[in-house]
Amino acid sequence: QVQLVESGGGSVQAGGSLRLSCVVSGYTLGNICIGWFRQGLGKGPEGVATITSAGTTTYADSVKGRFTISSDNAKNTLYLQMDSLKPEDTAVYYCAASGFCHYRDYRVPANRGQGTQVTVS
């Protein structure tokens, strides 16, 4: 059974940092494309970052240079390090798999987690 469980969200001031985690079961991270998308209140979903089985990453222009996606295959866990946070980063963040090989492909994954709220003030 596939399960993705996010954690690490919270409230921070602009310029601060947060690190999101997503523990994955039912997939082997080293074999799939996986990533993060977000959805702000009253807004549509937006792809944020992805990583492939080869370690290739993609980032939305809005987060490039500030966010870093990574994975620990031994722990089957996906991360999103978010630095220099801005109020416009406020959203619920979801990890999603599989087939999520480019940040624009956020509609492709069949599975996602329950989301974790990030609020930047």
mmCIF file with all atom_site columns, C-alpha atoms in Angstrom:
data_model
loop_
_atom_site.group_PDB
_atom_site.id
_atom_site.type_symbol
_atom_site.label_atom_id
_atom_site.label_alt_id
_atom_site.label_comp_id
_atom_site.label_asym_id
_atom_site.label_entity_id
_atom_site.label_seq_id
_atom_site.pdbx_PDB_ins_code
_atom_site.Cartn_x
_atom_site.Cartn_y
_atom_site.Cartn_z
_atom_site.occupancy
_atom_site.B_iso_or_equiv
_atom_site.pdbx_formal_charge
_atom_site.auth_seq_id
_atom_site.auth_comp_id
_atom_site.auth_asym_id
_atom_site.auth_atom_id
_atom_site.pdbx_PDB_model_num
ATOM 1   C CA . GLN A 1 1   ? 0.000  0.000  0.000   1.00 0.00 ? 1   GLN A CA 1
ATOM 2   C CA . VAL A 1 2   ? 1.343  3.394  -1.001  1.00 0.00 ? 2   VAL A CA 1
ATOM 3   C CA . GLN A 1 3   ? 1.574  5.999  1.736   1.00 0.00 ? 3   GLN A CA 1
ATOM 4   C CA . LEU A 1 4   ? 3.215  9.416  1.793   1.00 0.00 ? 4   LEU A CA 1
ATOM 5   C CA . VAL A 1 5   ? 3.350  11.282 5.095   1.00 0.00 ? 5   VAL A CA 1
ATOM 6   C CA . GLU A 1 6   ? 4.553  14.886 5.199   1.00 0.00 ? 6   GLU A CA 1
ATOM 7   C CA . SER A 1 7   ? 5.806  16.774 8.218   1.00 0.00 ? 7   SER A CA 1
ATOM 8   C CA . GLY A 1 8   ? 7.824  19.861 9.062   1.00 0.00 ? 8   GLY A CA 1
ATOM 9   C CA . GLY A 1 9   ? 5.419  22.636 8.206   1.00 0.00 ? 9   GLY A CA 1
ATOM 10  C CA . GLY A 1 10  ? 4.796  25.570 10.492  1.00 0.00 ? 10  GLY A CA 1
ATOM 11  C CA . SER A 1 11  ? 4.721  29.338 10.819  1.00 0.00 ? 11  SER A CA 1
ATOM 12  C CA . VAL A 1 12  ? 7.815  31.417 10.181  1.00 0.00 ? 12  VAL A CA 1
ATOM 13  C CA . GLN A 1 13  ? 8.689  35.018 9.497   1.00 0.00 ? 13  GLN A CA 1
ATOM 14  C CA . ALA A 1 14  ? 9.752  36.156 6.067   1.00 0.00 ? 14  ALA A CA 1
ATOM 15  C CA . GLY A 1 15  ? 13.388 35.293 5.471   1.00 0.00 ? 15  GLY A CA 1
ATOM 16  C CA . GLY A 1 16  ? 13.195 32.222 7.661   1.00 0.00 ? 16  GLY A CA 1
ATOM 17  C CA . SER A 1 17  ? 13.674 28.555 6.826   1.00 0.00 ? 17  SER A CA 1
ATOM 18  C CA . LEU A 1 18  ? 11.772 25.307 7.128   1.00 0.00 ? 18  LEU A CA 1
ATOM 19  C CA . ARG A 1 19  ? 12.571 21.742 6.175   1.00 0.00 ? 19  ARG A CA 1
ATOM 20  C CA . LEU A 1 20  ? 9.750  19.515 5.030   1.00 0.00 ? 20  LEU A CA 1
ATOM 21  C CA . SER A 1 21  ? 9.969  15.733 5.147   1.00 0.00 ? 21  SER A CA 1
ATOM 22  C CA . CYS A 1 22  ? 7.934  13.073 3.381   1.00 0.00 ? 22  CYS A CA 1
ATOM 23  C CA . VAL A 1 23  ? 8.225  9.471  4.497   1.00 0.00 ? 23  VAL A CA 1
ATOM 24  C CA . VAL A 1 24  ? 7.322  7.156  1.659   1.00 0.00 ? 24  VAL A CA 1
ATOM 25  C CA . SER A 1 25  ? 6.075  3.579  1.802   1.00 0.00 ? 25  SER A CA 1
ATOM 26  C CA . GLY A 1 26  ? 4.965  1.394  -1.059  1.00 0.00 ? 26  GLY A CA 1
ATOM 27  C CA . TYR A 1 27  ? 7.583  2.851  -3.389  1.00 0.00 ? 27  TYR A CA 1
ATOM 28  C CA . THR A 1 28  ? 11.362 2.624  -3.456  1.00 0.00 ? 28  THR A CA 1
ATOM 29  C CA . LEU A 1 29  ? 12.591 6.198  -3.781  1.00 0.00 ? 29  LEU A CA 1
ATOM 30  C CA . GLY A 1 30  ? 15.591 5.223  -5.843  1.00 0.00 ? 30  GLY A CA 1
ATOM 31  C CA . ASN A 1 31  ? 13.313 3.841  -8.557  1.00 0.00 ? 31  ASN A CA 1
ATOM 32  C CA . ILE A 1 32  ? 10.806 6.665  -9.087  1.00 0.00 ? 32  ILE A CA 1
ATOM 33  C CA . CYS A 1 33  ? 10.301 10.346 -9.828  1.00 0.00 ? 33  CYS A CA 1
ATOM 34  C CA . ILE A 1 34  ? 8.823  12.203 -6.872  1.00 0.00 ? 34  ILE A CA 1
ATOM 35  C CA . GLY A 1 35  ? 8.296  15.793 -5.884  1.00 0.00 ? 35  GLY A CA 1
ATOM 36  C CA . TRP A 1 36  ? 6.474  18.556 -4.079  1.00 0.00 ? 36  TRP A CA 1
ATOM 37  C CA . PHE A 1 37  ? 3.600  20.720 -5.120  1.00 0.00 ? 37  PHE A CA 1
ATOM 38  C CA . ARG A 1 38  ? 1.713  23.343 -3.145  1.00 0.00 ? 38  ARG A CA 1
ATOM 39  C CA . GLN A 1 39  ? -1.689 24.949 -3.043  1.00 0.00 ? 39  GLN A CA 1
ATOM 40  C CA . GLY A 1 40  ? -2.409 28.295 -1.487  1.00 0.00 ? 40  GLY A CA 1
ATOM 41  C CA . LEU A 1 41  ? -5.806 29.233 -0.128  1.00 0.00 ? 41  LEU A CA 1
ATOM 42  C CA . GLY A 1 42  ? -8.098 30.022 -3.041  1.00 0.00 ? 42  GLY A CA 1
ATOM 43  C CA . LYS A 1 43  ? -5.393 29.190 -5.557  1.00 0.00 ? 43  LYS A CA 1
ATOM 44  C CA . GLY A 1 44  ? -4.746 26.309 -7.906  1.00 0.00 ? 44  GLY A CA 1
ATOM 45  C CA . PRO A 1 45  ? -1.986 23.759 -7.345  1.00 0.00 ? 45  PRO A CA 1
ATOM 46  C CA . GLU A 1 46  ? 1.563  24.712 -8.298  1.00 0.00 ? 46  GLU A CA 1
ATOM 47  C CA . GLY A 1 47  ? 4.449  22.361 -8.905  1.00 0.00 ? 47  GLY A CA 1
ATOM 48  C CA . VAL A 1 48  ? 7.428  23.258 -6.722  1.00 0.00 ? 48  VAL A CA 1
ATOM 49  C CA . ALA A 1 49  ? 10.279 20.777 -7.174  1.00 0.00 ? 49  ALA A CA 1
ATOM 50  C CA . THR A 1 50  ? 10.979 17.246 -8.320  1.00 0.00 ? 50  THR A CA 1
ATOM 51  C CA . ILE A 1 51  ? 13.751 14.689 -8.220  1.00 0.00 ? 51  ILE A CA 1
ATOM 52  C CA . THR A 1 52  ? 14.248 11.670 -10.460 1.00 0.00 ? 52  THR A CA 1
ATOM 53  C CA . SER A 1 53  ? 15.737 8.284  -9.666  1.00 0.00 ? 53  SER A CA 1
ATOM 54  C CA . ALA A 1 54  ? 18.977 9.564  -11.213 1.00 0.00 ? 54  ALA A CA 1
ATOM 55  C CA . GLY A 1 55  ? 18.994 12.568 -8.892  1.00 0.00 ? 55  GLY A CA 1
ATOM 56  C CA . THR A 1 56  ? 18.032 15.111 -11.531 1.00 0.00 ? 56  THR A CA 1
ATOM 57  C CA . THR A 1 57  ? 16.096 17.990 -10.021 1.00 0.00 ? 57  THR A CA 1
ATOM 58  C CA . THR A 1 58  ? 13.717 20.599 -11.381 1.00 0.00 ? 58  THR A CA 1
ATOM 59  C CA . TYR A 1 59  ? 12.400 23.717 -9.672  1.00 0.00 ? 59  TYR A CA 1
ATOM 60  C CA . ALA A 1 60  ? 9.681  26.214 -10.343 1.00 0.00 ? 60  ALA A CA 1
ATOM 61  C CA . ASP A 1 61  ? 11.119 29.627 -11.191 1.00 0.00 ? 61  ASP A CA 1
ATOM 62  C CA . SER A 1 62  ? 9.431  31.075 -8.111  1.00 0.00 ? 62  SER A CA 1
ATOM 63  C CA . VAL A 1 63  ? 11.519 28.912 -5.755  1.00 0.00 ? 63  VAL A CA 1
ATOM 64  C CA . LYS A 1 64  ? 14.742 28.374 -7.701  1.00 0.00 ? 64  LYS A CA 1
ATOM 65  C CA . GLY A 1 65  ? 17.765 29.333 -5.622  1.00 0.00 ? 65  GLY A CA 1
ATOM 66  C CA . ARG A 1 66  ? 15.765 29.276 -2.371  1.00 0.00 ? 66  ARG A CA 1
ATOM 67  C CA . PHE A 1 67  ? 14.421 25.709 -2.137  1.00 0.00 ? 67  PHE A CA 1
ATOM 68  C CA . THR A 1 68  ? 16.369 22.462 -2.354  1.00 0.00 ? 68  THR A CA 1
ATOM 69  C CA . ILE A 1 69  ? 14.838 19.033 -2.913  1.00 0.00 ? 69  ILE A CA 1
ATOM 70  C CA . SER A 1 70  ? 16.708 15.944 -1.795  1.00 0.00 ? 70  SER A CA 1
ATOM 71  C CA . SER A 1 71  ? 16.108 12.351 -0.851  1.00 0.00 ? 71  SER A CA 1
ATOM 72  C CA . ASP A 1 72  ? 17.559 9.814  1.542   1.00 0.00 ? 72  ASP A CA 1
ATOM 73  C CA . ASN A 1 73  ? 16.994 6.501  -0.189  1.00 0.00 ? 73  ASN A CA 1
ATOM 74  C CA . ALA A 1 74  ? 18.094 4.515  2.869   1.00 0.00 ? 74  ALA A CA 1
ATOM 75  C CA . LYS A 1 75  ? 15.298 6.160  4.866   1.00 0.00 ? 75  LYS A CA 1
ATOM 76  C CA . ASN A 1 76  ? 12.916 6.289  1.886   1.00 0.00 ? 76  ASN A CA 1
ATOM 77  C CA . THR A 1 77  ? 12.346 9.930  2.772   1.00 0.00 ? 77  THR A CA 1
ATOM 78  C CA . LEU A 1 78  ? 12.010 13.013 0.591   1.00 0.00 ? 78  LEU A CA 1
ATOM 79  C CA . TYR A 1 79  ? 12.970 16.473 1.815   1.00 0.00 ? 79  TYR A CA 1
ATOM 80  C CA . LEU A 1 80  ? 12.368 20.067 0.833   1.00 0.00 ? 80  LEU A CA 1
ATOM 81  C CA . GLN A 1 81  ? 14.698 22.612 2.386   1.00 0.00 ? 81  GLN A CA 1
ATOM 82  C CA . MET A 1 82  ? 13.068 26.030 2.116   1.00 0.00 ? 82  MET A CA 1
ATOM 83  C CA . ASP A 1 83  ? 15.215 29.094 2.753   1.00 0.00 ? 83  ASP A CA 1
ATOM 84  C CA . SER A 1 84  ? 14.572 32.815 2.366   1.00 0.00 ? 84  SER A CA 1
ATOM 85  C CA . LEU A 1 85  ? 10.858 32.174 2.695   1.00 0.00 ? 85  LEU A CA 1
ATOM 86  C CA . LYS A 1 86  ? 8.419  34.786 1.423   1.00 0.00 ? 86  LYS A CA 1
ATOM 87  C CA . PRO A 1 87  ? 4.760  35.401 2.294   1.00 0.00 ? 87  PRO A CA 1
ATOM 88  C CA . GLU A 1 88  ? 3.818  34.162 -1.178  1.00 0.00 ? 88  GLU A CA 1
ATOM 89  C CA . ASP A 1 89  ? 5.229  30.750 -0.227  1.00 0.00 ? 89  ASP A CA 1
ATOM 90  C CA . THR A 1 90  ? 2.306  30.324 2.177   1.00 0.00 ? 90  THR A CA 1
ATOM 91  C CA . ALA A 1 91  ? 0.443  27.170 1.130   1.00 0.00 ? 91  ALA A CA 1
ATOM 92  C CA . VAL A 1 92  ? -0.252 23.562 1.937   1.00 0.00 ? 92  VAL A CA 1
ATOM 93  C CA . TYR A 1 93  ? 2.681  21.530 0.647   1.00 0.00 ? 93  TYR A CA 1
ATOM 94  C CA . TYR A 1 94  ? 2.181  18.010 -0.668  1.00 0.00 ? 94  TYR A CA 1
ATOM 95  C CA . CYS A 1 95  ? 4.613  15.336 -1.733  1.00 0.00 ? 95  CYS A CA 1
ATOM 96  C CA . ALA A 1 96  ? 3.422  13.244 -4.651  1.00 0.00 ? 96  ALA A CA 1
ATOM 97  C CA . ALA A 1 97  ? 4.531  10.167 -6.582  1.00 0.00 ? 97  ALA A CA 1
ATOM 98  C CA . SER A 1 98  ? 5.201  8.670  -8.940  1.00 0.00 ? 98  SER A CA 1
ATOM 99  C CA . GLY A 1 99  ? 5.842  9.907  -12.458 1.00 0.00 ? 99  GLY A CA 1
ATOM 100 C CA . PHE A 1 100 ? 6.484  13.375 -11.036 1.00 0.00 ? 100 PHE A CA 1
ATOM 101 C CA . CYS A 1 101 ? 9.647  14.016 -13.017 1.00 0.00 ? 101 CYS A CA 1
ATOM 102 C CA . HIS A 1 102 ? 9.235  17.712 -13.767 1.00 0.00 ? 102 HIS A CA 1
ATOM 103 C CA . TYR A 1 103 ? 7.645  20.341 -11.570 1.00 0.00 ? 103 TYR A CA 1
ATOM 104 C CA . ARG A 1 104 ? 5.058  21.061 -14.288 1.00 0.00 ? 104 ARG A CA 1
ATOM 105 C CA . ASP A 1 105 ? 3.832  17.416 -14.054 1.00 0.00 ? 105 ASP A CA 1
ATOM 106 C CA . TYR A 1 106 ? 2.036  17.903 -10.729 1.00 0.00 ? 106 TYR A CA 1
ATOM 107 C CA . ARG A 1 107 ? -1.189 16.419 -12.189 1.00 0.00 ? 107 ARG A CA 1
ATOM 108 C CA . VAL A 1 108 ? 0.519  13.105 -13.110 1.00 0.00 ? 108 VAL A CA 1
ATOM 109 C CA . PRO A 1 109 ? 1.101  11.413 -9.733  1.00 0.00 ? 109 PRO A CA 1
ATOM 110 C CA . ALA A 1 110 ? -1.542 8.987  -8.564  1.00 0.00 ? 110 ALA A CA 1
ATOM 111 C CA . ASN A 1 111 ? -0.583 9.330  -4.911  1.00 0.00 ? 111 ASN A CA 1
ATOM 112 C CA . ARG A 1 112 ? -0.008 12.251 -2.606  1.00 0.00 ? 112 ARG A CA 1
ATOM 113 C CA . GLY A 1 113 ? 0.229  12.856 1.091   1.00 0.00 ? 113 GLY A CA 1
ATOM 114 C CA . GLN A 1 114 ? -2.179 14.698 3.342   1.00 0.00 ? 114 GLN A CA 1
ATOM 115 C CA . GLY A 1 115 ? -0.163 17.903 3.128   1.00 0.00 ? 115 GLY A CA 1
ATOM 116 C CA . THR A 1 116 ? 1.594  20.128 5.614   1.00 0.00 ? 116 THR A CA 1
ATOM 117 C CA . GLN A 1 117 ? 0.783  23.804 6.133   1.00 0.00 ? 117 GLN A CA 1
ATOM 118 C CA . VAL A 1 118 ? 3.486  26.423 5.666   1.00 0.00 ? 118 VAL A CA 1
ATOM 119 C CA . THR A 1 119 ? 2.659  29.969 6.729   1.00 0.00 ? 119 THR A CA 1
ATOM 120 C CA . VAL A 1 120 ? 5.071  32.855 6.145   1.00 0.00 ? 120 VAL A CA 1
ATOM 121 C CA . SER A 1 121 ? 4.311  36.255 7.627   1.00 0.00 ? 121 SER A CA 1
#
